[in-house]
Coordinates of C-alpha atoms in Angstrom, one line a residue:
M1 CA 166.7 3.6 51.8
I2 CA 166.7 1.4 54.9
Q3 CA 168.9 -0.7 57.1
R4 CA 168.0 -4.3 57.2
L5 CA 164.9 -4.6 59.3
A6 CA 166.5 -7.5 61.2
V7 CA 169.4 -5.4 62.2
S8 CA 167.1 -2.7 63.6
L9 CA 165.1 -5.3 65.5
R10 CA 168.1 -7.1 67.0
R11 CA 169.4 -3.8 68.3
R12 CA 166.3 -2.8 70.1
P13 CA 164.7 -4.2 73.3
A14 CA 162.0 -6.8 72.6
V15 CA 159.1 -4.5 73.5
A16 CA 156.2 -3.2 71.4
P17 CA 156.8 0.2 69.7
L18 CA 155.4 3.3 71.2
G19 CA 151.8 3.6 70.1
A20 CA 149.3 6.4 70.0
A21 CA 148.5 6.0 73.7
V22 CA 152.0 7.1 74.7
R23 CA 152.9 9.2 71.7
C24 CA 154.6 12.6 72.4
V25 CA 153.0 14.4 69.5
S26 CA 150.0 14.1 67.2
L27 CA 149.3 15.7 63.8
A28 CA 148.0 19.2 63.7
S29 CA 149.2 19.8 67.3
V30 CA 152.9 20.8 66.8
N31 CA 154.0 24.3 66.4
V32 CA 157.8 24.9 66.0
T33 CA 158.6 28.3 67.4
V34 CA 162.3 27.9 68.4
P35 CA 165.0 29.2 65.9
L36 CA 166.1 26.6 63.3
N37 CA 169.6 28.0 62.7
F38 CA 172.4 26.7 64.9
W39 CA 176.0 27.7 65.2
A40 CA 178.7 28.2 67.8
G41 CA 176.9 25.8 70.2
K42 CA 173.3 27.1 70.2
R43 CA 170.2 28.0 68.2
R44 CA 170.3 31.3 66.5
T45 CA 167.9 33.8 64.9
S46 CA 169.0 35.3 61.6
Q47 CA 170.7 38.7 62.0
E48 CA 169.5 39.8 58.5
N49 CA 166.2 41.1 57.5
C50 CA 165.1 38.2 55.3
N51 CA 161.5 37.3 54.5
K52 CA 160.4 34.3 56.5
E53 CA 159.2 31.2 54.5
N54 CA 156.4 28.9 55.5
V55 CA 157.2 25.3 56.4
Y56 CA 154.3 22.9 56.1
E57 CA 153.2 19.7 57.8
P58 CA 152.6 17.4 54.8
A59 CA 150.0 15.2 56.5
T60 CA 147.6 18.1 57.2
G61 CA 148.8 20.9 54.9
R62 CA 148.9 23.4 57.7
V63 CA 151.9 25.7 58.5
L64 CA 154.2 24.0 60.9
C65 CA 156.7 26.8 61.4
H66 CA 158.5 29.7 59.7
L67 CA 162.0 29.5 58.2
E68 CA 164.5 32.3 58.5
P69 CA 166.9 32.0 55.6
C70 CA 170.5 32.8 56.3
G71 CA 172.3 35.5 54.4
A72 CA 176.0 36.4 54.0
V73 CA 176.4 37.6 57.6
D74 CA 174.9 34.5 59.1
V75 CA 176.8 32.1 56.8
N76 CA 180.0 33.9 57.7
Q77 CA 179.4 33.5 61.4
A78 CA 178.6 29.8 60.9
V79 CA 181.7 29.1 58.9
K80 CA 183.8 31.1 61.3
A81 CA 182.5 29.0 64.2
A82 CA 183.2 25.8 62.2
K83 CA 186.7 27.0 61.4
S84 CA 187.4 27.7 65.1
A85 CA 186.1 24.3 66.1
F86 CA 188.2 22.6 63.4
G87 CA 191.4 23.9 65.0
H88 CA 190.6 22.0 68.2
W89 CA 188.8 19.0 66.8
S90 CA 191.5 18.2 64.2
K91 CA 194.2 18.0 66.9
M92 CA 192.3 15.5 69.0
S93 CA 193.2 11.8 68.6
G94 CA 190.8 9.5 66.8
M95 CA 189.9 7.8 70.1
E96 CA 189.0 11.2 71.6
R97 CA 186.7 12.0 68.6
A98 CA 185.2 8.6 68.7
R99 CA 184.2 8.9 72.4
I100 CA 182.1 12.1 71.6
M101 CA 180.6 10.5 68.5
I102 CA 179.6 7.4 70.4
E103 CA 178.0 9.5 73.1
A104 CA 176.0 11.3 70.3
A105 CA 174.8 7.9 69.1
H106 CA 173.7 7.0 72.6
I107 CA 171.7 10.2 72.8
I108 CA 170.1 9.6 69.5
E109 CA 169.0 6.1 70.6
S110 CA 167.5 7.6 73.8
R111 CA 165.6 10.2 71.8
R112 CA 164.7 7.9 68.9
E113 CA 161.0 8.2 69.2
E114 CA 161.1 12.0 69.6
I115 CA 163.3 12.5 66.5
A116 CA 161.2 10.0 64.5
E117 CA 158.0 11.8 65.4
M118 CA 159.4 15.2 64.3
E119 CA 160.6 13.6 61.1
V120 CA 157.1 12.4 60.4
V121 CA 155.5 15.8 61.2
N122 CA 158.0 17.7 58.9
N123 CA 158.4 15.1 56.1
G124 CA 155.1 13.1 56.0
K125 CA 156.6 9.5 55.9
S126 CA 155.3 6.8 58.2
I127 CA 156.5 6.5 61.7
T128 CA 157.7 3.0 61.0
E129 CA 160.1 4.3 58.3
A130 CA 161.1 7.3 60.3
R131 CA 162.3 5.1 63.2
L132 CA 164.5 3.1 60.7
D133 CA 165.9 6.4 59.3
V134 CA 166.9 7.5 62.8
D135 CA 168.5 4.1 63.4
S136 CA 170.4 4.4 60.2
G137 CA 171.7 7.8 61.2
R138 CA 172.8 6.5 64.6
L139 CA 174.4 3.4 63.1
C140 CA 176.4 5.6 60.7
I141 CA 177.8 7.7 63.5
E142 CA 178.7 4.5 65.5
Y143 CA 180.4 3.1 62.4
Y144 CA 182.6 6.1 61.7
A145 CA 183.4 6.5 65.4
G146 CA 184.9 3.0 65.1
L147 CA 186.9 4.1 62.1
A148 CA 188.1 7.4 63.7
S149 CA 191.1 5.8 65.5
T150 CA 192.1 3.6 62.6
L151 CA 193.0 6.5 60.2
A152 CA 196.7 5.9 59.3
G153 CA 199.2 6.4 56.5
Q154 CA 201.8 4.2 54.9
H155 CA 205.6 3.8 55.5
V156 CA 207.8 3.2 52.4
Q157 CA 211.4 2.1 52.8
L158 CA 213.8 3.8 50.3
P159 CA 217.4 3.1 49.4
G160 CA 220.2 4.1 51.8
G161 CA 218.0 4.0 54.9
S162 CA 215.9 6.9 53.7
F163 CA 212.1 6.5 53.8
A164 CA 208.8 8.2 53.1
Y165 CA 205.5 8.1 54.8
T166 CA 202.0 9.4 54.2
R167 CA 199.6 11.2 56.5
R168 CA 195.9 11.2 56.1
E169 CA 194.8 14.7 57.2
P170 CA 191.4 16.4 57.5
L171 CA 190.2 18.9 54.9
G172 CA 188.9 21.7 57.1
V173 CA 185.4 23.1 57.1
C174 CA 183.1 20.9 55.1
V175 CA 179.6 21.8 53.8
G176 CA 176.8 19.4 53.7
I177 CA 173.6 20.2 51.7
G178 CA 170.7 17.8 52.4
A179 CA 167.6 16.7 50.6
W180 CA 164.0 16.6 52.0
N181 CA 163.3 12.9 51.7
Y182 CA 165.7 11.7 54.5
P183 CA 166.4 14.9 56.6
F184 CA 167.9 13.4 59.7
Q185 CA 169.6 10.4 58.0
I186 CA 171.3 12.5 55.4
A187 CA 172.6 15.0 58.1
S188 CA 174.0 12.0 59.9
W189 CA 175.5 10.3 56.8
K190 CA 177.3 13.5 55.8
S191 CA 178.5 14.6 59.3
A192 CA 179.7 11.2 60.6
P193 CA 182.6 10.6 58.2
A194 CA 183.5 14.3 58.1
L195 CA 183.8 14.5 61.9
A196 CA 185.6 11.1 62.2
C197 CA 188.3 12.4 59.8
G198 CA 188.8 15.6 62.0
N199 CA 186.7 18.0 59.9
S200 CA 184.0 20.4 61.1
M201 CA 180.7 20.9 59.1
V202 CA 178.2 23.5 58.2
F203 CA 175.0 21.8 57.1
K204 CA 172.1 23.2 55.1
P205 CA 168.9 21.2 55.2
S206 CA 166.3 21.4 52.5
P207 CA 164.0 24.4 53.3
V208 CA 161.1 22.0 53.0
T209 CA 162.3 19.9 56.0
P210 CA 164.4 22.1 58.3
V211 CA 163.5 20.7 61.7
T212 CA 165.5 17.6 62.6
A213 CA 168.9 18.6 61.4
V214 CA 168.9 21.2 64.2
M215 CA 168.1 18.4 66.7
L216 CA 171.3 16.6 65.5
A217 CA 173.3 19.7 66.1
E218 CA 172.0 19.9 69.6
I219 CA 172.9 16.2 70.2
Y220 CA 176.5 16.7 69.0
A221 CA 176.8 19.7 71.3
K222 CA 175.4 17.7 74.3
A223 CA 177.7 14.8 73.5
G224 CA 180.7 17.1 74.2
A225 CA 181.6 18.3 70.7
P226 CA 183.4 21.7 70.6
E227 CA 181.2 24.7 69.9
G228 CA 180.9 25.2 66.2
L229 CA 181.8 21.6 65.2
F230 CA 178.4 20.9 63.5
N231 CA 176.4 24.0 62.5
V232 CA 173.0 24.4 60.7
V233 CA 172.1 27.2 58.4
Q234 CA 168.7 27.4 56.8
G235 CA 167.8 28.7 53.4
S236 CA 167.4 28.0 49.7
Q237 CA 169.6 28.6 46.6
E238 CA 171.1 31.8 47.8
T239 CA 172.3 30.3 51.1
G240 CA 173.7 27.3 49.3
S241 CA 175.6 29.5 46.9
L242 CA 177.1 31.5 49.7
L243 CA 178.4 28.3 51.3
C244 CA 179.8 26.9 48.0
H245 CA 181.6 30.1 47.2
H246 CA 182.9 30.7 50.8
P247 CA 186.7 30.9 50.8
D248 CA 187.0 29.1 54.1
V249 CA 185.0 26.0 52.9
A250 CA 187.2 23.1 51.9
K251 CA 184.6 20.6 50.5
V252 CA 180.9 20.4 49.5
S253 CA 178.8 17.3 49.8
F254 CA 175.3 17.5 48.2
T255 CA 172.3 15.2 47.9
G256 CA 169.6 16.2 45.5
S257 CA 168.7 16.7 41.9
V258 CA 171.0 16.4 38.9
P259 CA 170.5 20.0 37.7
T260 CA 171.3 21.4 41.2
G261 CA 174.2 19.1 41.5
K262 CA 175.7 20.5 38.3
K263 CA 175.4 24.0 39.6
I264 CA 177.0 23.1 42.9
M265 CA 179.9 21.4 41.0
E266 CA 180.3 24.5 38.9
M267 CA 180.4 26.8 42.0
A268 CA 182.8 24.6 43.9
S269 CA 185.1 24.5 40.9
K270 CA 185.7 28.2 41.3
G271 CA 187.7 27.3 44.4
V272 CA 188.8 23.9 43.1
K273 CA 186.9 22.3 46.0
P274 CA 186.2 18.6 46.0
V275 CA 182.6 17.6 45.9
T276 CA 180.5 14.6 46.7
L277 CA 177.3 14.5 44.7
E278 CA 174.5 12.0 45.4
L279 CA 172.0 12.8 42.7
G280 CA 169.0 11.4 41.0
G281 CA 168.3 8.1 39.4
K282 CA 166.0 6.2 37.0
S283 CA 167.0 2.8 38.1
P284 CA 166.1 -0.6 36.5
L285 CA 164.8 -3.6 38.3
L286 CA 165.1 -6.8 36.3
I287 CA 162.7 -9.7 37.1
F288 CA 163.7 -13.0 35.4
Q289 CA 161.2 -15.8 34.9
D290 CA 163.3 -18.2 37.1
C291 CA 163.0 -15.8 40.1
D292 CA 161.3 -16.5 43.4
L293 CA 158.1 -14.6 42.5
E294 CA 157.1 -13.8 46.0
N295 CA 160.5 -12.2 46.8
A296 CA 160.5 -10.4 43.5
V297 CA 157.1 -8.9 44.3
R298 CA 158.3 -7.8 47.7
G299 CA 161.5 -6.4 46.2
A300 CA 159.5 -4.4 43.6
L301 CA 157.3 -2.9 46.3
M302 CA 160.4 -1.9 48.3
A303 CA 162.0 -0.5 45.2
N304 CA 159.1 1.8 44.5
F305 CA 157.0 2.7 47.5
L306 CA 159.3 3.5 50.4
S307 CA 158.9 7.1 51.6
Q308 CA 155.9 7.5 49.2
G309 CA 158.2 6.7 46.3
Q310 CA 160.5 9.7 47.1
V311 CA 163.8 7.8 47.0
C312 CA 166.6 8.6 44.6
S313 CA 167.6 4.9 44.2
N314 CA 164.1 3.6 43.5
G315 CA 163.9 0.9 40.8
T316 CA 161.0 2.5 39.0
R317 CA 161.7 0.8 35.6
V318 CA 160.5 -2.7 36.5
F319 CA 161.5 -5.0 33.6
V320 CA 159.6 -8.3 33.9
Q321 CA 160.3 -11.3 31.6
K322 CA 157.4 -11.8 29.3
N323 CA 156.3 -15.3 30.4
I324 CA 155.7 -14.2 34.0
L325 CA 154.5 -10.6 33.5
P326 CA 150.7 -11.3 33.8
E327 CA 151.2 -13.2 37.1
F328 CA 153.6 -10.7 38.4
A329 CA 151.4 -7.7 37.5
E330 CA 148.4 -9.3 39.1
E331 CA 150.2 -9.8 42.4
I332 CA 151.8 -6.4 42.4
V333 CA 148.5 -4.7 41.8
K334 CA 146.9 -6.7 44.7
R335 CA 149.7 -5.8 47.1
T336 CA 149.8 -2.2 46.0
Q337 CA 146.0 -1.7 46.5
A338 CA 146.4 -3.1 50.0
I339 CA 148.9 -0.5 51.1
E340 CA 147.5 1.5 54.1
I341 CA 147.5 5.2 53.4
G342 CA 146.8 7.9 56.0
D343 CA 147.9 9.3 59.3
P344 CA 151.7 8.7 59.2
L345 CA 151.9 8.6 63.0
L346 CA 149.7 5.5 63.2
E347 CA 151.5 2.1 63.5
T348 CA 149.3 0.6 60.8
T349 CA 150.1 3.2 58.1
R350 CA 152.5 2.2 55.4
M351 CA 152.2 5.2 53.2
G352 CA 152.0 8.8 54.4
A353 CA 151.8 12.1 52.6
L354 CA 154.1 13.4 49.8
V355 CA 156.3 16.2 51.0
S356 CA 154.5 19.2 49.5
Q357 CA 151.5 20.3 47.4
P358 CA 153.5 21.3 44.4
H359 CA 155.4 18.0 44.5
L360 CA 152.1 16.1 44.7
E361 CA 150.7 17.9 41.7
K362 CA 154.0 17.2 39.8
V363 CA 153.7 13.5 40.5
L364 CA 150.1 13.3 39.5
S365 CA 150.9 15.2 36.3
F366 CA 153.4 12.4 35.4
V367 CA 150.5 9.9 35.7
D368 CA 148.3 12.0 33.4
Q369 CA 151.1 12.2 30.9
A370 CA 151.7 8.5 31.0
K371 CA 148.0 7.9 30.2
K372 CA 148.2 10.3 27.3
E373 CA 151.3 8.4 25.9
G374 CA 149.5 5.0 26.0
A375 CA 150.3 3.6 29.4
R376 CA 147.5 1.8 31.3
V377 CA 146.9 2.6 34.9
L378 CA 146.6 -0.8 36.6
C379 CA 145.8 0.8 40.0
G380 CA 146.2 4.1 41.9
G381 CA 147.6 7.3 40.6
E382 CA 144.9 9.5 42.1
R383 CA 144.6 12.1 44.8
F384 CA 143.6 10.5 48.1
V385 CA 141.6 12.1 50.9
P386 CA 141.8 10.3 54.3
S387 CA 138.6 9.9 56.4
D388 CA 140.2 11.7 59.3
P389 CA 139.1 15.4 59.0
R390 CA 142.5 16.6 60.3
L391 CA 144.1 15.2 57.2
K392 CA 141.8 16.7 54.5
G393 CA 144.4 19.2 53.5
G394 CA 147.3 16.7 53.4
Y395 CA 149.3 15.7 50.3
Y396 CA 148.2 12.2 49.7
M397 CA 147.9 10.0 46.6
T398 CA 147.2 6.3 45.9
P399 CA 150.3 4.3 44.9
C400 CA 150.3 3.7 41.2
V401 CA 151.2 0.8 38.9
L402 CA 151.5 1.6 35.2
G403 CA 151.2 -1.2 32.6
D404 CA 151.9 -1.4 28.9
C405 CA 154.9 0.9 29.3
T406 CA 157.5 1.4 26.6
D407 CA 161.0 2.8 26.8
E408 CA 160.1 6.0 25.0
M409 CA 157.4 7.1 27.5
T410 CA 158.1 10.1 29.8
C411 CA 157.2 8.0 32.9
V412 CA 160.1 5.6 31.9
K413 CA 162.7 8.2 31.0
E414 CA 162.3 10.8 33.7
E415 CA 162.6 10.6 37.4
I416 CA 159.1 11.0 38.9
F417 CA 160.1 10.8 42.6
G418 CA 156.8 9.6 43.7
P419 CA 154.8 6.3 44.2
V420 CA 154.6 5.4 40.5
M421 CA 155.9 2.0 39.2
S422 CA 156.3 1.4 35.5
L423 CA 156.1 -2.2 34.2
L424 CA 157.9 -3.2 31.1
S425 CA 158.1 -6.5 29.3
F426 CA 161.4 -8.2 28.0
E427 CA 162.3 -11.5 26.4
T428 CA 166.1 -11.9 26.5
E429 CA 168.9 -11.0 28.9
E430 CA 170.9 -9.3 26.1
E431 CA 167.9 -7.2 25.2
V432 CA 167.0 -6.1 28.8
L433 CA 170.6 -5.2 29.6
Q434 CA 170.7 -2.8 26.6
R435 CA 167.5 -1.2 27.6
A436 CA 168.4 -1.0 31.3
N437 CA 171.6 0.9 30.5
S438 CA 169.8 3.3 28.1
T439 CA 169.8 6.2 30.5
T440 CA 172.0 9.1 31.4
M441 CA 171.7 8.1 35.1
G442 CA 173.2 5.2 37.0
L443 CA 172.5 5.3 40.7
A444 CA 171.1 1.8 41.3
A445 CA 169.9 -1.4 39.8
G446 CA 168.5 -4.7 40.9
V447 CA 168.0 -8.3 39.6
F448 CA 165.8 -11.1 40.8
T449 CA 166.8 -14.6 39.6
R450 CA 167.7 -18.0 41.1
D451 CA 170.6 -18.3 38.6
V452 CA 173.6 -17.1 40.6
R453 CA 175.8 -17.0 37.5
R454 CA 173.3 -14.9 35.6
A455 CA 172.9 -12.5 38.6
H456 CA 176.6 -11.8 38.7
H457 CA 176.8 -11.4 35.0
V458 CA 173.9 -9.0 34.9
V459 CA 175.3 -6.7 37.6
E460 CA 178.7 -6.8 35.9
Q461 CA 177.0 -5.4 32.8
I462 CA 174.8 -2.9 34.5
K463 CA 176.1 0.7 34.5
A464 CA 175.1 1.6 38.1
G465 CA 176.9 2.3 41.3
S466 CA 174.7 0.4 43.8
C467 CA 173.3 -2.9 42.7
F468 CA 171.1 -5.5 44.4
I469 CA 170.7 -9.2 43.8
N470 CA 167.4 -10.6 45.1
N471 CA 166.7 -7.6 47.2
Y472 CA 166.4 -3.8 46.9
N473 CA 166.9 -0.5 48.7
I474 CA 168.9 -2.1 51.5
T475 CA 171.6 0.4 52.6
P476 CA 173.8 -0.9 55.5
V477 CA 176.2 1.9 56.5
E478 CA 179.2 -0.5 56.2
V479 CA 179.0 -0.5 52.4
P480 CA 179.5 2.4 50.0
F481 CA 176.5 4.0 48.4
G482 CA 176.6 6.2 45.2
G483 CA 176.1 6.3 41.5
F484 CA 177.7 6.2 38.0
K485 CA 177.2 8.7 35.2
M486 CA 175.0 11.7 36.0
S487 CA 173.9 10.1 39.3
G488 CA 176.8 11.5 41.1
I489 CA 180.5 11.6 42.2
G490 CA 182.0 10.0 45.2
R491 CA 180.4 7.7 47.8
E492 CA 178.6 7.8 51.1
N493 CA 179.1 5.2 53.8
G494 CA 181.7 2.4 54.0
Q495 CA 185.4 2.7 54.5
V496 CA 186.0 4.4 51.1
T497 CA 184.2 7.5 52.2
I498 CA 187.1 8.3 54.5
E499 CA 189.1 9.2 51.3
Y500 CA 186.4 11.8 50.4
Y501 CA 186.7 13.6 53.7
S502 CA 190.5 13.6 54.0
Q503 CA 193.6 14.4 52.0
L504 CA 196.9 12.6 51.7
K505 CA 200.2 14.2 52.5
T506 CA 203.5 12.6 51.5
V507 CA 206.7 13.2 53.5
F508 CA 210.2 12.2 52.3
V509 CA 212.9 11.7 54.9
E510 CA 216.5 11.7 53.7
M511 CA 218.9 9.8 56.0
G512 CA 222.1 10.6 54.1
D513 CA 223.6 13.4 52.2
V514 CA 221.9 15.3 49.4
D515 CA 223.0 14.0 45.9
S516 CA 222.9 17.3 44.0
L517 CA 223.4 17.8 40.3
F518 CA 224.6 21.3 41.0

């Protein structure tokens, strides 16, 4: 998911991006030795005797650092710090909170390259995409800083001079649980609306990508946030369970898979805690024969190969109207084969490494299964070994386009979460709408057509929360993002998200005497 490229370029000075000659880090050279947990204003080592877990550099396959999972004692301390900070932060005016958030955004901008490089080292995506992710996080914080001072209730005049009013109040300590595909961006997207509303947060990154969320915690602290306002605890399922069950946690926001989202919803329900769930997808992309073919090809590439295909909203079921399928497939294959794979810190690289060895093997197994079920590999779908000897152990594969796909195939029904595009043919609008909606998920969808009436009719019929007309995977922070059906509950970004991080209190004021029945 990206901001519009034009927005990012307009915001930055007109200079060339930092290249290898001035780069702060290089692959196989970074060793993270500082603690990755953060609460009460500084980095912390775990106080419990937990086994450390290896964290890998996807581009090389080497161990980057060791993760200390947080147990009950650590989680209690982090939540306690957040609860203490909430008492002060929630009493500040919106303008006061906004000033600190804006300062945090300024620090992010000044450290853009450093954060992006660490995102590449820990996640494997290209430096070009990592910069845009950092920009998206910064813009989100700026956006909600602007909304912080606008939070207001409603005045309702009642008979006899009496009246009622509503107050929008913060929830308390919120928990954010992030995914490994957009580590810094997700931490920003969850924390920004929470803090703007007056909440504090304990954030748990994915144990696969633990590094950059702690950088965000340090940035908030440097910007002047109270100690404990934004805390980071590392760990896997056990740590997440401790957070969801904690009695002092008021809300849980999770980004990740559908099965894990169900478990989090169940755990939160024990305390009747509200949840925001941004889960998986198997999104359709509809290409009609009257489309601008060049834009449709570009859109399909953006819908499938950003972040090595590891994007929840990806439009991996590409339905192409029968008359233009041969031409479309030919162009898609040509462009896909031209994608530069390799060192993600190089400016020319457009596809880096997948996030882990097990995930790479899982994605490749989907390609093998597709072939067994009758799909035809038009290009890619194989393990890739870069020529650079440092990258021999990295988790690379060639982006894959599958032809001759049918709706019953595993590659069409299940979320692969890798660089695998499935091409399907259709003839009529009615037919493709029925097939597009034939899924338990509904995160996103897209349509390419020159017919504006058709475009709006199609997105009206599509059962998905985030729809695109003649574009794909554009996520400006000003508009809500989220899904229908099993793709989630609630929204991230946009004004509406304020409602998911606050609660409404109604106050009745009697200006006369009590009219009692007793």
